Coordinates of C-alpha atoms in Angstrom, one line a residue:
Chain Z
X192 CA 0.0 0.0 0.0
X193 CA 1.4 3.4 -0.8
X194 CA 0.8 6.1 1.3
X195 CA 1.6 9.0 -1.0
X196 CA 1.5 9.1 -4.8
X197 CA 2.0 12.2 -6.2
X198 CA 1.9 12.2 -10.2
X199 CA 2.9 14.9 -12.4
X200 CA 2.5 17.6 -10.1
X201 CA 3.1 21.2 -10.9
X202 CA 2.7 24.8 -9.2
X203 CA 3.7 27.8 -10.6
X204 CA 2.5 31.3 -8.7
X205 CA 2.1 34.1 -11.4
X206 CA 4.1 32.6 -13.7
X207 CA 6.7 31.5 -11.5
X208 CA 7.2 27.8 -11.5
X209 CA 7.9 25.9 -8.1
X210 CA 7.3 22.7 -8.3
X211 CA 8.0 21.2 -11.5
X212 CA 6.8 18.1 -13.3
X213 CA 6.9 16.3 -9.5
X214 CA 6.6 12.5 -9.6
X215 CA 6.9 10.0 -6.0
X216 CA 5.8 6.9 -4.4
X217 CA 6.3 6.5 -0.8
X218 CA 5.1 3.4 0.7
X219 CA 3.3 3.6 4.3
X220 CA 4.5 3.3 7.5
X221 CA 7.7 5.6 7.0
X222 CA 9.0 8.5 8.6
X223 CA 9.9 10.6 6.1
X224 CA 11.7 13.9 5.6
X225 CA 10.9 16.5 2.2
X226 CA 14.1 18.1 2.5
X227 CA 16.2 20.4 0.1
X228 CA 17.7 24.1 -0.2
X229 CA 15.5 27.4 0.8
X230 CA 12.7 28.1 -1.9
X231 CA 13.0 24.2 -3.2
X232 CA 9.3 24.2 -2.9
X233 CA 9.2 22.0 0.1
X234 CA 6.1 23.9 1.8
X235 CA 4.4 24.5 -1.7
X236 CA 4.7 20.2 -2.0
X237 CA 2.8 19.9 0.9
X238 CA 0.1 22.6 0.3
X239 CA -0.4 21.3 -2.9
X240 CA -0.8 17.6 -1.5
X241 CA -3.3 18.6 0.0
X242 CA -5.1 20.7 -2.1
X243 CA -4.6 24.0 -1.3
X244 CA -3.6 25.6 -4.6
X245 CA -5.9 25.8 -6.7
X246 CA -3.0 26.6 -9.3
X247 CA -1.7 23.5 -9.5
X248 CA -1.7 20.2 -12.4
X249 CA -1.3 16.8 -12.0
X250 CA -2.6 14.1 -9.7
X251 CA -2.6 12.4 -5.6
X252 CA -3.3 9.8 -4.0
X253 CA -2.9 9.5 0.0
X254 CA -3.7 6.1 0.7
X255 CA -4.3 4.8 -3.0
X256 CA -7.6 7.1 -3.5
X257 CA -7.6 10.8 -4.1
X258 CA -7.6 13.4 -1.2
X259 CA -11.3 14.0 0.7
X260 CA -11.3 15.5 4.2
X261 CA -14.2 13.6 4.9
X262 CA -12.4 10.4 4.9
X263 CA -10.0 11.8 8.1
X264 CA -7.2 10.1 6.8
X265 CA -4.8 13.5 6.8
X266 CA -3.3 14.8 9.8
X267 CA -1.7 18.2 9.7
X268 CA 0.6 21.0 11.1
X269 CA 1.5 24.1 9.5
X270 CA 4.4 26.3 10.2
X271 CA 4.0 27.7 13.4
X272 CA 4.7 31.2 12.5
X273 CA 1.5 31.0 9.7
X274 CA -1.0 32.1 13.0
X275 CA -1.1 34.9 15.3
X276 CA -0.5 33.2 18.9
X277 CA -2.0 36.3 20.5
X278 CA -5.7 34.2 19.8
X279 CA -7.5 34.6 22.7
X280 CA -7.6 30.6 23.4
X281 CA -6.0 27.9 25.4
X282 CA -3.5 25.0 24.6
X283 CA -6.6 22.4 24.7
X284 CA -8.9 25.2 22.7
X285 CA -6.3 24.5 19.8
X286 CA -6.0 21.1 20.1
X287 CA -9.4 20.6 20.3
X288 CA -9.6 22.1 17.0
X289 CA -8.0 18.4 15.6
X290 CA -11.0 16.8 16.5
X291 CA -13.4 18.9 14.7
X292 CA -13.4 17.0 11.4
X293 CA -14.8 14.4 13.0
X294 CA -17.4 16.2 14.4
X295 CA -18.0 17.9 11.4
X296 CA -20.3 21.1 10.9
X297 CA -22.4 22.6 13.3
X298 CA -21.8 19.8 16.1
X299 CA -19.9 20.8 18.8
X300 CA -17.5 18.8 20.7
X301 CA -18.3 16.0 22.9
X302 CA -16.8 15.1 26.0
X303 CA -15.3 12.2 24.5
X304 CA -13.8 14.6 21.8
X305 CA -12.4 16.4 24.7
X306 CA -10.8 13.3 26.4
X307 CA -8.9 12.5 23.4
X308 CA -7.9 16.3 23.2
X309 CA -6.5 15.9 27.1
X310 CA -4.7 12.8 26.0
X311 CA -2.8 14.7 23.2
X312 CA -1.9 17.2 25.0
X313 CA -0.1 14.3 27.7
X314 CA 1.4 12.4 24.7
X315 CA 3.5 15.7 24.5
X316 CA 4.0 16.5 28.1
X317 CA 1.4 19.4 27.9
X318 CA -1.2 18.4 29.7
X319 CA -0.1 21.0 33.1
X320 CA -0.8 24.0 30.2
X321 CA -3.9 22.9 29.1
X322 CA -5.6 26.0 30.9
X323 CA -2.8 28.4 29.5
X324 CA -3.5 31.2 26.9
X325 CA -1.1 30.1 23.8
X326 CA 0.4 33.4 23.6
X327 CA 2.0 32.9 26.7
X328 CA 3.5 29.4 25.8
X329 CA 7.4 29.6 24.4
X330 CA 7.5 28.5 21.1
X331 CA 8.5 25.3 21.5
X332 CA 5.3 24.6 23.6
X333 CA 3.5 26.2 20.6
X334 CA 4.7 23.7 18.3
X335 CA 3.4 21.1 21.2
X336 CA 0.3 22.0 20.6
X337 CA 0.5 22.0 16.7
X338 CA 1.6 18.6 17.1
X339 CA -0.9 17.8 19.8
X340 CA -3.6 18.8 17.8
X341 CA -2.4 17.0 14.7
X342 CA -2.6 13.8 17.1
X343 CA -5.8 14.4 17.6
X344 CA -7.0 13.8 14.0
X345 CA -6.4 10.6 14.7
X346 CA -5.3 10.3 11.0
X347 CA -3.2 7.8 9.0
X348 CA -1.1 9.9 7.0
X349 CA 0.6 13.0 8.7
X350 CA 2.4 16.0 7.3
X351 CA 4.5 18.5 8.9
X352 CA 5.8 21.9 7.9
X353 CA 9.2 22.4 9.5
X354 CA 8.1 21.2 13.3
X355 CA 11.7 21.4 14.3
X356 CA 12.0 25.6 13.7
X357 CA 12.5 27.1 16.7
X358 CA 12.2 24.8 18.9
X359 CA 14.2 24.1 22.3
X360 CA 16.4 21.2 22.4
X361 CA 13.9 19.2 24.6
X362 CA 10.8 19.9 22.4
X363 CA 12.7 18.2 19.5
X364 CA 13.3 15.3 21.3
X365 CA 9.6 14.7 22.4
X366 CA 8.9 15.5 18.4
X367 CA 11.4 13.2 17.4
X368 CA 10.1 10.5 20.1
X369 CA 6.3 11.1 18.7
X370 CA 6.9 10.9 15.4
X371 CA 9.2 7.7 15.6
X372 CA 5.9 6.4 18.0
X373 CA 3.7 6.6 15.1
X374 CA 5.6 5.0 12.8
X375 CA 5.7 2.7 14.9
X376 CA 1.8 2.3 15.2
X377 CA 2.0 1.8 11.0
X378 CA 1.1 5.6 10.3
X379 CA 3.2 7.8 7.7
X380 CA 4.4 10.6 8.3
X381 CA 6.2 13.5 6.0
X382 CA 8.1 16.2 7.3
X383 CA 9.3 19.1 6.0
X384 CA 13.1 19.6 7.4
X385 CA 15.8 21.7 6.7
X386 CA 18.7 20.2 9.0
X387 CA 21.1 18.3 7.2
X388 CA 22.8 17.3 10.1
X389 CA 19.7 15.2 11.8
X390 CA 17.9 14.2 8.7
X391 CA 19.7 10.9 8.6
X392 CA 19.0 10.5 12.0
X393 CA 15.4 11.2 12.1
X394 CA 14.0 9.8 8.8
X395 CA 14.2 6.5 7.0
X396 CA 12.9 7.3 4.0
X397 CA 13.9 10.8 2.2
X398 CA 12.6 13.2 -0.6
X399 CA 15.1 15.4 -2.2
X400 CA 13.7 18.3 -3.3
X401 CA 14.5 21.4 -5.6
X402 CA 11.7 22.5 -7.5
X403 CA 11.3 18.9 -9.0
X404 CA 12.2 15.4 -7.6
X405 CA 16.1 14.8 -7.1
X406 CA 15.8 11.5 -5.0
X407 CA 13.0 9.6 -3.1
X408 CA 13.4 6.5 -1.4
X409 CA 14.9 5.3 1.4
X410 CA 17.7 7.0 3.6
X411 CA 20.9 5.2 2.9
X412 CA 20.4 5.2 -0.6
X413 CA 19.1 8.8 -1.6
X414 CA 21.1 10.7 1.4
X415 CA 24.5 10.5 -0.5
X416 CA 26.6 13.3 -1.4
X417 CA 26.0 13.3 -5.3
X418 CA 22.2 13.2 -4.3
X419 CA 22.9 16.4 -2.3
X420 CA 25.0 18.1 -4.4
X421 CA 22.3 18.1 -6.9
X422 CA 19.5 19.2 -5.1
X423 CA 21.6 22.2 -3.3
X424 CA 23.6 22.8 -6.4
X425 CA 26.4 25.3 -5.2
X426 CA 24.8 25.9 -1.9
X427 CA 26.1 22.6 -0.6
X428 CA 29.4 24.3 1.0
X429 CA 27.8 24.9 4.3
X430 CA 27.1 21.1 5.2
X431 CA 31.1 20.8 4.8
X432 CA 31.3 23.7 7.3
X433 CA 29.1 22.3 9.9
X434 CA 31.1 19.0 9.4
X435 CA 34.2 20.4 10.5
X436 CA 32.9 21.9 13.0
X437 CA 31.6 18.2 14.2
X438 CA 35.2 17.2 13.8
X439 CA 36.7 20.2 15.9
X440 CA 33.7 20.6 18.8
Chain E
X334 CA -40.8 56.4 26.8
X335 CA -39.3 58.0 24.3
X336 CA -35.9 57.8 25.9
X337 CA -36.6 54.1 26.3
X338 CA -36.9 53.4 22.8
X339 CA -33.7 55.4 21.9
X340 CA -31.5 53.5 25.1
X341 CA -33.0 50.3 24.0
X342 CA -32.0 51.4 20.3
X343 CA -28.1 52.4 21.6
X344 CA -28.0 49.3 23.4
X345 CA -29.5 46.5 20.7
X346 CA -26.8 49.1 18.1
X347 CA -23.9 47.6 20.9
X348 CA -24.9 44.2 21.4
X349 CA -25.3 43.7 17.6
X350 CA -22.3 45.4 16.8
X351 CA -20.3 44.1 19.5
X352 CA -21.3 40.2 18.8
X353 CA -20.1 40.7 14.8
X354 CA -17.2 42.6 15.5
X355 CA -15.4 40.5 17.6
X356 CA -14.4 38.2 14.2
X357 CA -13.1 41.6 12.4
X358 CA -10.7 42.3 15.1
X359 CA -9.7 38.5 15.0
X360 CA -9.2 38.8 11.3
X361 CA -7.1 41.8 11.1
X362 CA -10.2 43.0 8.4
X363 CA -11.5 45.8 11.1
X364 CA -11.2 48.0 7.9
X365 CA -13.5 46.5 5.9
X366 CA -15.7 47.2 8.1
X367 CA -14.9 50.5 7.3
X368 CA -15.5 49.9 3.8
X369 CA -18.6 48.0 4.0
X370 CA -20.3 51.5 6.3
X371 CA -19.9 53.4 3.4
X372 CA -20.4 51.0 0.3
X373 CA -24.0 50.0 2.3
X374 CA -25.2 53.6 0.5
X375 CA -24.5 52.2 -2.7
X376 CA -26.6 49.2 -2.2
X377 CA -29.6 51.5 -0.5
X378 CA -29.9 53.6 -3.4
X379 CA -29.2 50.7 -6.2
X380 CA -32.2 49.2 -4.3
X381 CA -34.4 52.3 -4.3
X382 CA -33.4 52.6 -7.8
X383 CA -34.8 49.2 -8.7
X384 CA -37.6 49.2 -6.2
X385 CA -38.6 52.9 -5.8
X386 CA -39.2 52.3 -2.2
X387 CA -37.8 52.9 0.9
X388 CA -38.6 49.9 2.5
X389 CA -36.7 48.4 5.3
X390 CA -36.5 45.3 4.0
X391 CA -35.0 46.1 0.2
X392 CA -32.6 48.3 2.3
X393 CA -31.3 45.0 3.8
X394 CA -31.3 43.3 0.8
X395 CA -29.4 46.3 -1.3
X396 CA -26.5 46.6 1.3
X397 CA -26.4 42.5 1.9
X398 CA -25.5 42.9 -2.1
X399 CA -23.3 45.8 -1.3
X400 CA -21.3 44.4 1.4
X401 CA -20.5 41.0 -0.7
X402 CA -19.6 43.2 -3.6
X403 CA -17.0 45.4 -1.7
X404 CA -15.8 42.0 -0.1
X405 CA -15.1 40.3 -3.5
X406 CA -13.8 43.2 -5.3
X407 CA -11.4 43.6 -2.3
X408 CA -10.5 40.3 -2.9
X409 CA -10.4 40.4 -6.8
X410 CA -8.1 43.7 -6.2
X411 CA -5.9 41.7 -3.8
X412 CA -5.5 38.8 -5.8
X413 CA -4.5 40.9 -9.0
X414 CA -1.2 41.6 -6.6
X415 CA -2.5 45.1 -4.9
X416 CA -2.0 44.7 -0.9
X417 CA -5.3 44.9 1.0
X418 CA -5.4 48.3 2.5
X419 CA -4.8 50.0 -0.9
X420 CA -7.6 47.5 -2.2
X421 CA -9.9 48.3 0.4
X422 CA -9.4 52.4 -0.1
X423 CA -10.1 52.1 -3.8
X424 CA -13.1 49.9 -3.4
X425 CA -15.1 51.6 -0.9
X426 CA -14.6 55.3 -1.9
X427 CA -15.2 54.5 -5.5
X428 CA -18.4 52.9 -4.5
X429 CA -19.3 55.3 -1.7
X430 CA -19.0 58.2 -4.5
X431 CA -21.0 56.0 -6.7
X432 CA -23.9 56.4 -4.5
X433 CA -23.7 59.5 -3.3
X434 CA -23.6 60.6 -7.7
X435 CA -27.1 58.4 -7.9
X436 CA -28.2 59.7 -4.9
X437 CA -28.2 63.6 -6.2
X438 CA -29.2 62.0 -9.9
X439 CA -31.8 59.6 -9.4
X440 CA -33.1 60.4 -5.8
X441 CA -32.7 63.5 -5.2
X442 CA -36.6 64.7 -3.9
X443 CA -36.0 61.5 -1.4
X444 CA -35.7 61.4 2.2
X445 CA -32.2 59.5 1.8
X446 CA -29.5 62.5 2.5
X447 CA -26.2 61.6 2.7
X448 CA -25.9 63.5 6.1
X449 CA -28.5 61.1 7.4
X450 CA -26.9 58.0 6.4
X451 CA -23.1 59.4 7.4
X452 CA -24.4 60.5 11.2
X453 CA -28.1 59.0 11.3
X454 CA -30.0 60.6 14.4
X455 CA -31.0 58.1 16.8
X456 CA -33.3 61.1 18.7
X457 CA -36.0 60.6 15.5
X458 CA -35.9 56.9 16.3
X459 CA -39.4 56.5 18.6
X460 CA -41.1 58.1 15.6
X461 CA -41.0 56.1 12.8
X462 CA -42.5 52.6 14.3
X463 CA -43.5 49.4 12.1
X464 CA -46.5 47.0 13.6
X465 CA -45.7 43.6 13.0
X466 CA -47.5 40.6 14.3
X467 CA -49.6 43.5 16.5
X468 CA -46.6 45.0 18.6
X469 CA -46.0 48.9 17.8
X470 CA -41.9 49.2 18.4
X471 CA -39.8 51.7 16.3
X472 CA -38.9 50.2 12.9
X473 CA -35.1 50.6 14.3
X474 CA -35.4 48.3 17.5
X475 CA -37.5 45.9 14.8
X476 CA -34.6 45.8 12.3
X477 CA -31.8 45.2 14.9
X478 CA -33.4 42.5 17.2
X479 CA -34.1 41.1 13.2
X480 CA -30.4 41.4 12.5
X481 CA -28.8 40.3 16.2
X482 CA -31.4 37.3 15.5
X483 CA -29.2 36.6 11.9
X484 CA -25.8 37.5 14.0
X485 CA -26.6 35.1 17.0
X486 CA -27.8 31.8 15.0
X487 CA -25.1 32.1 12.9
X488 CA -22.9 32.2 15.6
X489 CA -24.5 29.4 17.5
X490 CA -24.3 27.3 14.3
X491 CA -21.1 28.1 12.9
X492 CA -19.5 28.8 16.4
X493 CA -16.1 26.6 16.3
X494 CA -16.2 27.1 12.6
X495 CA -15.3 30.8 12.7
X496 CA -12.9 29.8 15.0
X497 CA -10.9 27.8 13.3
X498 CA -10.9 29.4 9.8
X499 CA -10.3 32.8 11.9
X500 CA -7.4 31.4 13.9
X501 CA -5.8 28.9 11.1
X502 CA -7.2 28.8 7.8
X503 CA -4.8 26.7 6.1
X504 CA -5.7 24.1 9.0
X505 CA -9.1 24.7 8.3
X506 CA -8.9 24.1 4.9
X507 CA -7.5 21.0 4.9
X508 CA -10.1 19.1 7.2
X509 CA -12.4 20.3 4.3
X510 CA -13.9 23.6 6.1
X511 CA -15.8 25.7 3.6
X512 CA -13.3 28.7 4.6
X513 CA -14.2 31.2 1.5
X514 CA -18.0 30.4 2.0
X515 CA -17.6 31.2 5.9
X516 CA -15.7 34.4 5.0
X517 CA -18.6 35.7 2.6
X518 CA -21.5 34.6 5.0
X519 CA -19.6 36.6 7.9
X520 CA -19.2 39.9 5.3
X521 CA -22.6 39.5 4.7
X522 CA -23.9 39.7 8.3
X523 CA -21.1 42.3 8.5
X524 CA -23.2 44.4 5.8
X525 CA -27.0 43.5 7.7
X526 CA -25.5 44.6 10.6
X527 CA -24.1 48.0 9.5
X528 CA -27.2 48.9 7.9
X529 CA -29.5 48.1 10.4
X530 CA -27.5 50.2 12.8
X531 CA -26.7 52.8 10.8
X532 CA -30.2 54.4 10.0
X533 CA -29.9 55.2 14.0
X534 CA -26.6 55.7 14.8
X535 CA -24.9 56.6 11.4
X536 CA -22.7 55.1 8.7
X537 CA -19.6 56.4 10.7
X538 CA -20.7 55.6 14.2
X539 CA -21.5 51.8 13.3
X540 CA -17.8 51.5 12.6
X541 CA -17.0 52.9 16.1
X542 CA -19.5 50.3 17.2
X543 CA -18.7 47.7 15.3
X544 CA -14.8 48.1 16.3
X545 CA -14.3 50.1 19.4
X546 CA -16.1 47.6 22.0
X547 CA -14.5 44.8 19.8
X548 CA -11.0 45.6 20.2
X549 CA -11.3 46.6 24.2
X550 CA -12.8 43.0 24.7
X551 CA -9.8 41.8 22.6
X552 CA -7.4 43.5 25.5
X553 CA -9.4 41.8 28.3
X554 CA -10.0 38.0 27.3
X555 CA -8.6 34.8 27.0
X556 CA -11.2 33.1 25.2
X557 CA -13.1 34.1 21.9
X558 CA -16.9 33.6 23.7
X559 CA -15.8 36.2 26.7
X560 CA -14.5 38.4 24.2
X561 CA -18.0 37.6 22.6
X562 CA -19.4 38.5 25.9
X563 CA -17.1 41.4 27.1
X564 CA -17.6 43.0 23.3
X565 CA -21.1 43.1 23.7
X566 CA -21.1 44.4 27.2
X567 CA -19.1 47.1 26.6
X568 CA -20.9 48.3 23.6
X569 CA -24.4 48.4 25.8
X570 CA -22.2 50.7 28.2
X571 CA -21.0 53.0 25.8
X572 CA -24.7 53.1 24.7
X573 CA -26.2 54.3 28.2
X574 CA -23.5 56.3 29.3
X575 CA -23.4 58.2 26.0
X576 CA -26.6 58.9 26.3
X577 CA -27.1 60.0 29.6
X578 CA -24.2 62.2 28.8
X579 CA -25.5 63.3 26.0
X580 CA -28.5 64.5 27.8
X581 CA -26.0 66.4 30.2
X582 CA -24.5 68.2 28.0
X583 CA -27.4 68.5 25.0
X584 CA -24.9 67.5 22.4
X585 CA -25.6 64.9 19.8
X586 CA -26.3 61.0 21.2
X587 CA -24.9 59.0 18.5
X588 CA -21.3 61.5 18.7
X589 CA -21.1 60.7 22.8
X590 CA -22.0 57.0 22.4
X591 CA -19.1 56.8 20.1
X592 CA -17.1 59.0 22.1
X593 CA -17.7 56.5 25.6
X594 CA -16.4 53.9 23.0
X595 CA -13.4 55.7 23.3
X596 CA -12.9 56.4 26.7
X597 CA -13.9 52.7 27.7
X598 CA -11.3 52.0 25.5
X599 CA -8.6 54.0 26.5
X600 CA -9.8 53.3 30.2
X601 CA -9.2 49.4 30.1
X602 CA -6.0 49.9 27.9
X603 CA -4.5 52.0 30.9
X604 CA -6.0 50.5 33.8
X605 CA -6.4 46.5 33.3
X606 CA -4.8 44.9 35.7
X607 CA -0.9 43.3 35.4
X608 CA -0.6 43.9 31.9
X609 CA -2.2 47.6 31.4
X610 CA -0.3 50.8 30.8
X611 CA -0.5 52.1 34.0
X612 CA 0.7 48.5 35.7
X613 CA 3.7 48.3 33.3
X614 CA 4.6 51.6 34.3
X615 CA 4.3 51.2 37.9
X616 CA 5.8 47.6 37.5
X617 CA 9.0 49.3 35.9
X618 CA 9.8 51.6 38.8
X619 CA 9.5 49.0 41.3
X620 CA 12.1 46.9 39.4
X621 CA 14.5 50.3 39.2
X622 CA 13.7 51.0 43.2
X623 CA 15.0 47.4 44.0
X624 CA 17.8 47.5 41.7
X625 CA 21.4 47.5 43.5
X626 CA 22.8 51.2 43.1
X627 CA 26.3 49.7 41.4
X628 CA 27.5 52.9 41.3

């Protein structure tokens, strides 16, 4: 079964293409990182995955069928800066919010919706902010909630656009730990990352990305140098700098 | 009695307002509001043109039309690569001088100044009454509750719909949430509301109204439904103190309403406990008094 298949996909905005002519088959139950060089089109892939541009050609499947919301199948976090944090409303408020496409219009949530908010909020060590106003959480607690709330879903296929920005060192490692949890329970996940130095780490499966496919499949055999020089074309000469850095820290 | 019909007038012109503007401060789009005060002309008279009536009810109906068409031409502007403010300025003031032109061409031996739709005079409000269903009340109080009806089952409905799209829209959108059909339903009761308020209070005031008791509930609350609540309180005060005020000082009642707006405002933004003007201030000299004198 394939979680993802993306055929043929294009964006352009205004003329401008980004995502060119973008063909990929990932298979489920993979973590898996979208990564390549700023203004690759990483976020654009996503968005347009899930059918947010209405400029876009070609075809995807999640799941071997094309997208509907109504099936619940998606689970989702945006780029934390893409709201205002100043909402008047609490951590479980927002993660709350995960449950509403299964309650769908008009309802409002149950207790039981609630319960499974609660519970998301624990999975990522939240649950003593639940009361708090999210523009008082730091913004690694922020992006605790995003994820929380993308728990909630309760969906087979997750995407996530750059959860590790920003973030204090402890709040990556809960991420890190979550995500490598649900691949665990058989889910896929896709996330959009921009650290070469933990990408190996973190994902078993990889797309290289820059403005069409360079590589997908997994790590070891699309993380190589001649993969990377490709996708970041001249821009590669920073991972050699943080490498010597490794060596001498 | 009079002065009970125009209190209960001020106060149904604050709830109403207060309840639909607490989404335009949440949206950053407190301007069209703005827009959508003036364009509302355009619809009345397009709809007095068309029905040659003055009817309350085709007034509703012309500014509904109005208000949608100000908020997709803002859009249409915006998405043709102009930035929203500039879109919204070129929108409503070409439409606004639209209606006043057919106003002085087509309408001109009408009761439909524009003096009376920029300030309205919520005094003459007792006077003009409507019987429906056998209860006498003043054709303003009738189109309000009519209007805060619209404004409160749509909210009750569509409650953690606005929300969401408000708070995330590309979240919403991807769980399937209609986002660009809440948006013009919203702009819509936006438009009912301003011109059911505005033949008493004015096309100016309703944007006081409409943001002034909005954004001092916005400085007080932690949730959306107490700003909901805080909004709509504040807006009923500004109603009775203005016009109590306005009695005082026999000066216009729709000019001190909006001016309470103001000073409830500016009170809460200096005085609100721990994170008010007044407390940051007072907070900052207690941290300089306890400071070690390292000199």
């Amino acid at each position: 079964m394939d979680a993802l298949q993306v055929t043929n996909l294009s964006v352009a905005y205004e003329e401008k293409v980004v995502l060119q002519n973008v063909n990929l088959t990932t298979p489920v139950g993979h973590l898996t990182g979208i990564i390549g060089p700023n203004g690759a089109g990483k976020s654009t892939l996503i968005k347009a995955i899930l059918n947010q541009l209405p400029n876009k050609t070609g075809a995807v499947h999640i799941l071997e069928r094309p997208l509907n919301p109504k099936d619940h199948l998606v689970g989702y976090v945006p780029q934390r800066n893409a709201v205002d944090w100043d909402f008047p409303a609490n951590a479980l408020d927002v993660v709350l919010m995960g449950r509403y496409g299964h309650i769908g219009m008009i309802r409002k949530p149950s207790a039981k919706d609630k319960q499974i908010a609660m519970e998301c909020l624990k999975n990522v060590g939240m649950e003593a902010f639940a009361d708090r106003s999210i523009g008082q959480l730091s913004g690694g607690q922020q992006q605790r909630v995003f994820l929380a709330r993308a728990l909630a879903q309760e969906a087979e296929v997750y995407f996530m656009d750059e959860p590790f920005v920003g973030v204090d060192a402890a709040t990556e490692r809960t991420i890190i730990a979550i995500l490598k949890d649900l691949k665990a329970k058989g889910k896929s996940v896709f996330v959009v990352h921009h650290d070469l130095q933990t990408a190996a780490d973190y994902f078993d499966w990889m797309i290289l990305l820059n403005q069409t496919i360079t590589a997908s499949g997994p790590t070891e055999q699309t993380f190589t140098e001649d993969n990377l020089q490709e996708a970041y074309g001249g821009k590669l000469f920073f991972m050699d700098q943080t490498k010597l850095n490794k060596t001498f820290n | 009695m009079n002065e009970f019909w125009v209190l209960l007038t001020g106060s149904l012109v604050g709830i109403t307002c207060g309840l639909t503007g607490v989404f335009l401060i949440l949206r950053k789009t407190a301007m069209i509001a703005d827009a959508i005060s003036h364009t509302v002309l355009f619809g009345i008279v397009v709809a007095f043109m068309v029905t040659q009536s003055l009817s309350g009810f085709w007034m509703l109906v012309g500014a509904a039309i109005a208000g949608l068409l100000t908020t997709f031409l803002v859009q249409l502007l915006q998405s043709g690569g102009l930035q929203e403010d500039a879109a919204i300025g070129v929108v409503f003031t070409s439409l606004f001088a639209l209606g006043v032109l057919f106003i002085t061409l087509f309408a001109g031996n009408v009761h439909l100044d524009v003096e009376h739709v920029l300030m309205g005079e919520i005094a003459f409000v007792p006077w003009d009454t409507w019987d429906i269903l056998g209860f006498s009340m003043p054709k303003a109080v009738w189109m309000l509750l009519i209007v805060l009806v619209f404004n409160l089952l749509f909210l009750v409905f569509f409650y953690k719909e606005m929300k969401l799209t408000t708070f995330d829209p590309v979240f919403a959108l991807s769980i399937g949430l209609p986002i660009v059909a809440m948006h013009y339903s919203y702009m819509t009761l936006v438009s009912l509301t301003t011109v059911a308020a505005f033949d008493s209070v004015g096309a100016v005031l309703v944007v006081a109204m409409l943001i002034g008791p909005a954004a001092t509930a916005y400085l007080m609350s932690k949730s959306v439904i107490g700003m909901i609540v805080w909004s709509m309180a504040f807006g009923v005060m500004a109603a009775i103190t203005g016009y109590y005020l306005a009695k005082l000082w026999n000066t216009s009642i729709a000019g001190m309403m909006a001016a309470m707006i103001g000073v409830l405002f500016m009170l809460v933004f200096l005085f609100k406990p721990h994170d008010g003007w007044i407390w940051k201030v007072f907070k900052r000299m207690k941290i300089k008094d306890t400071e070690p004198n390292i000199l």
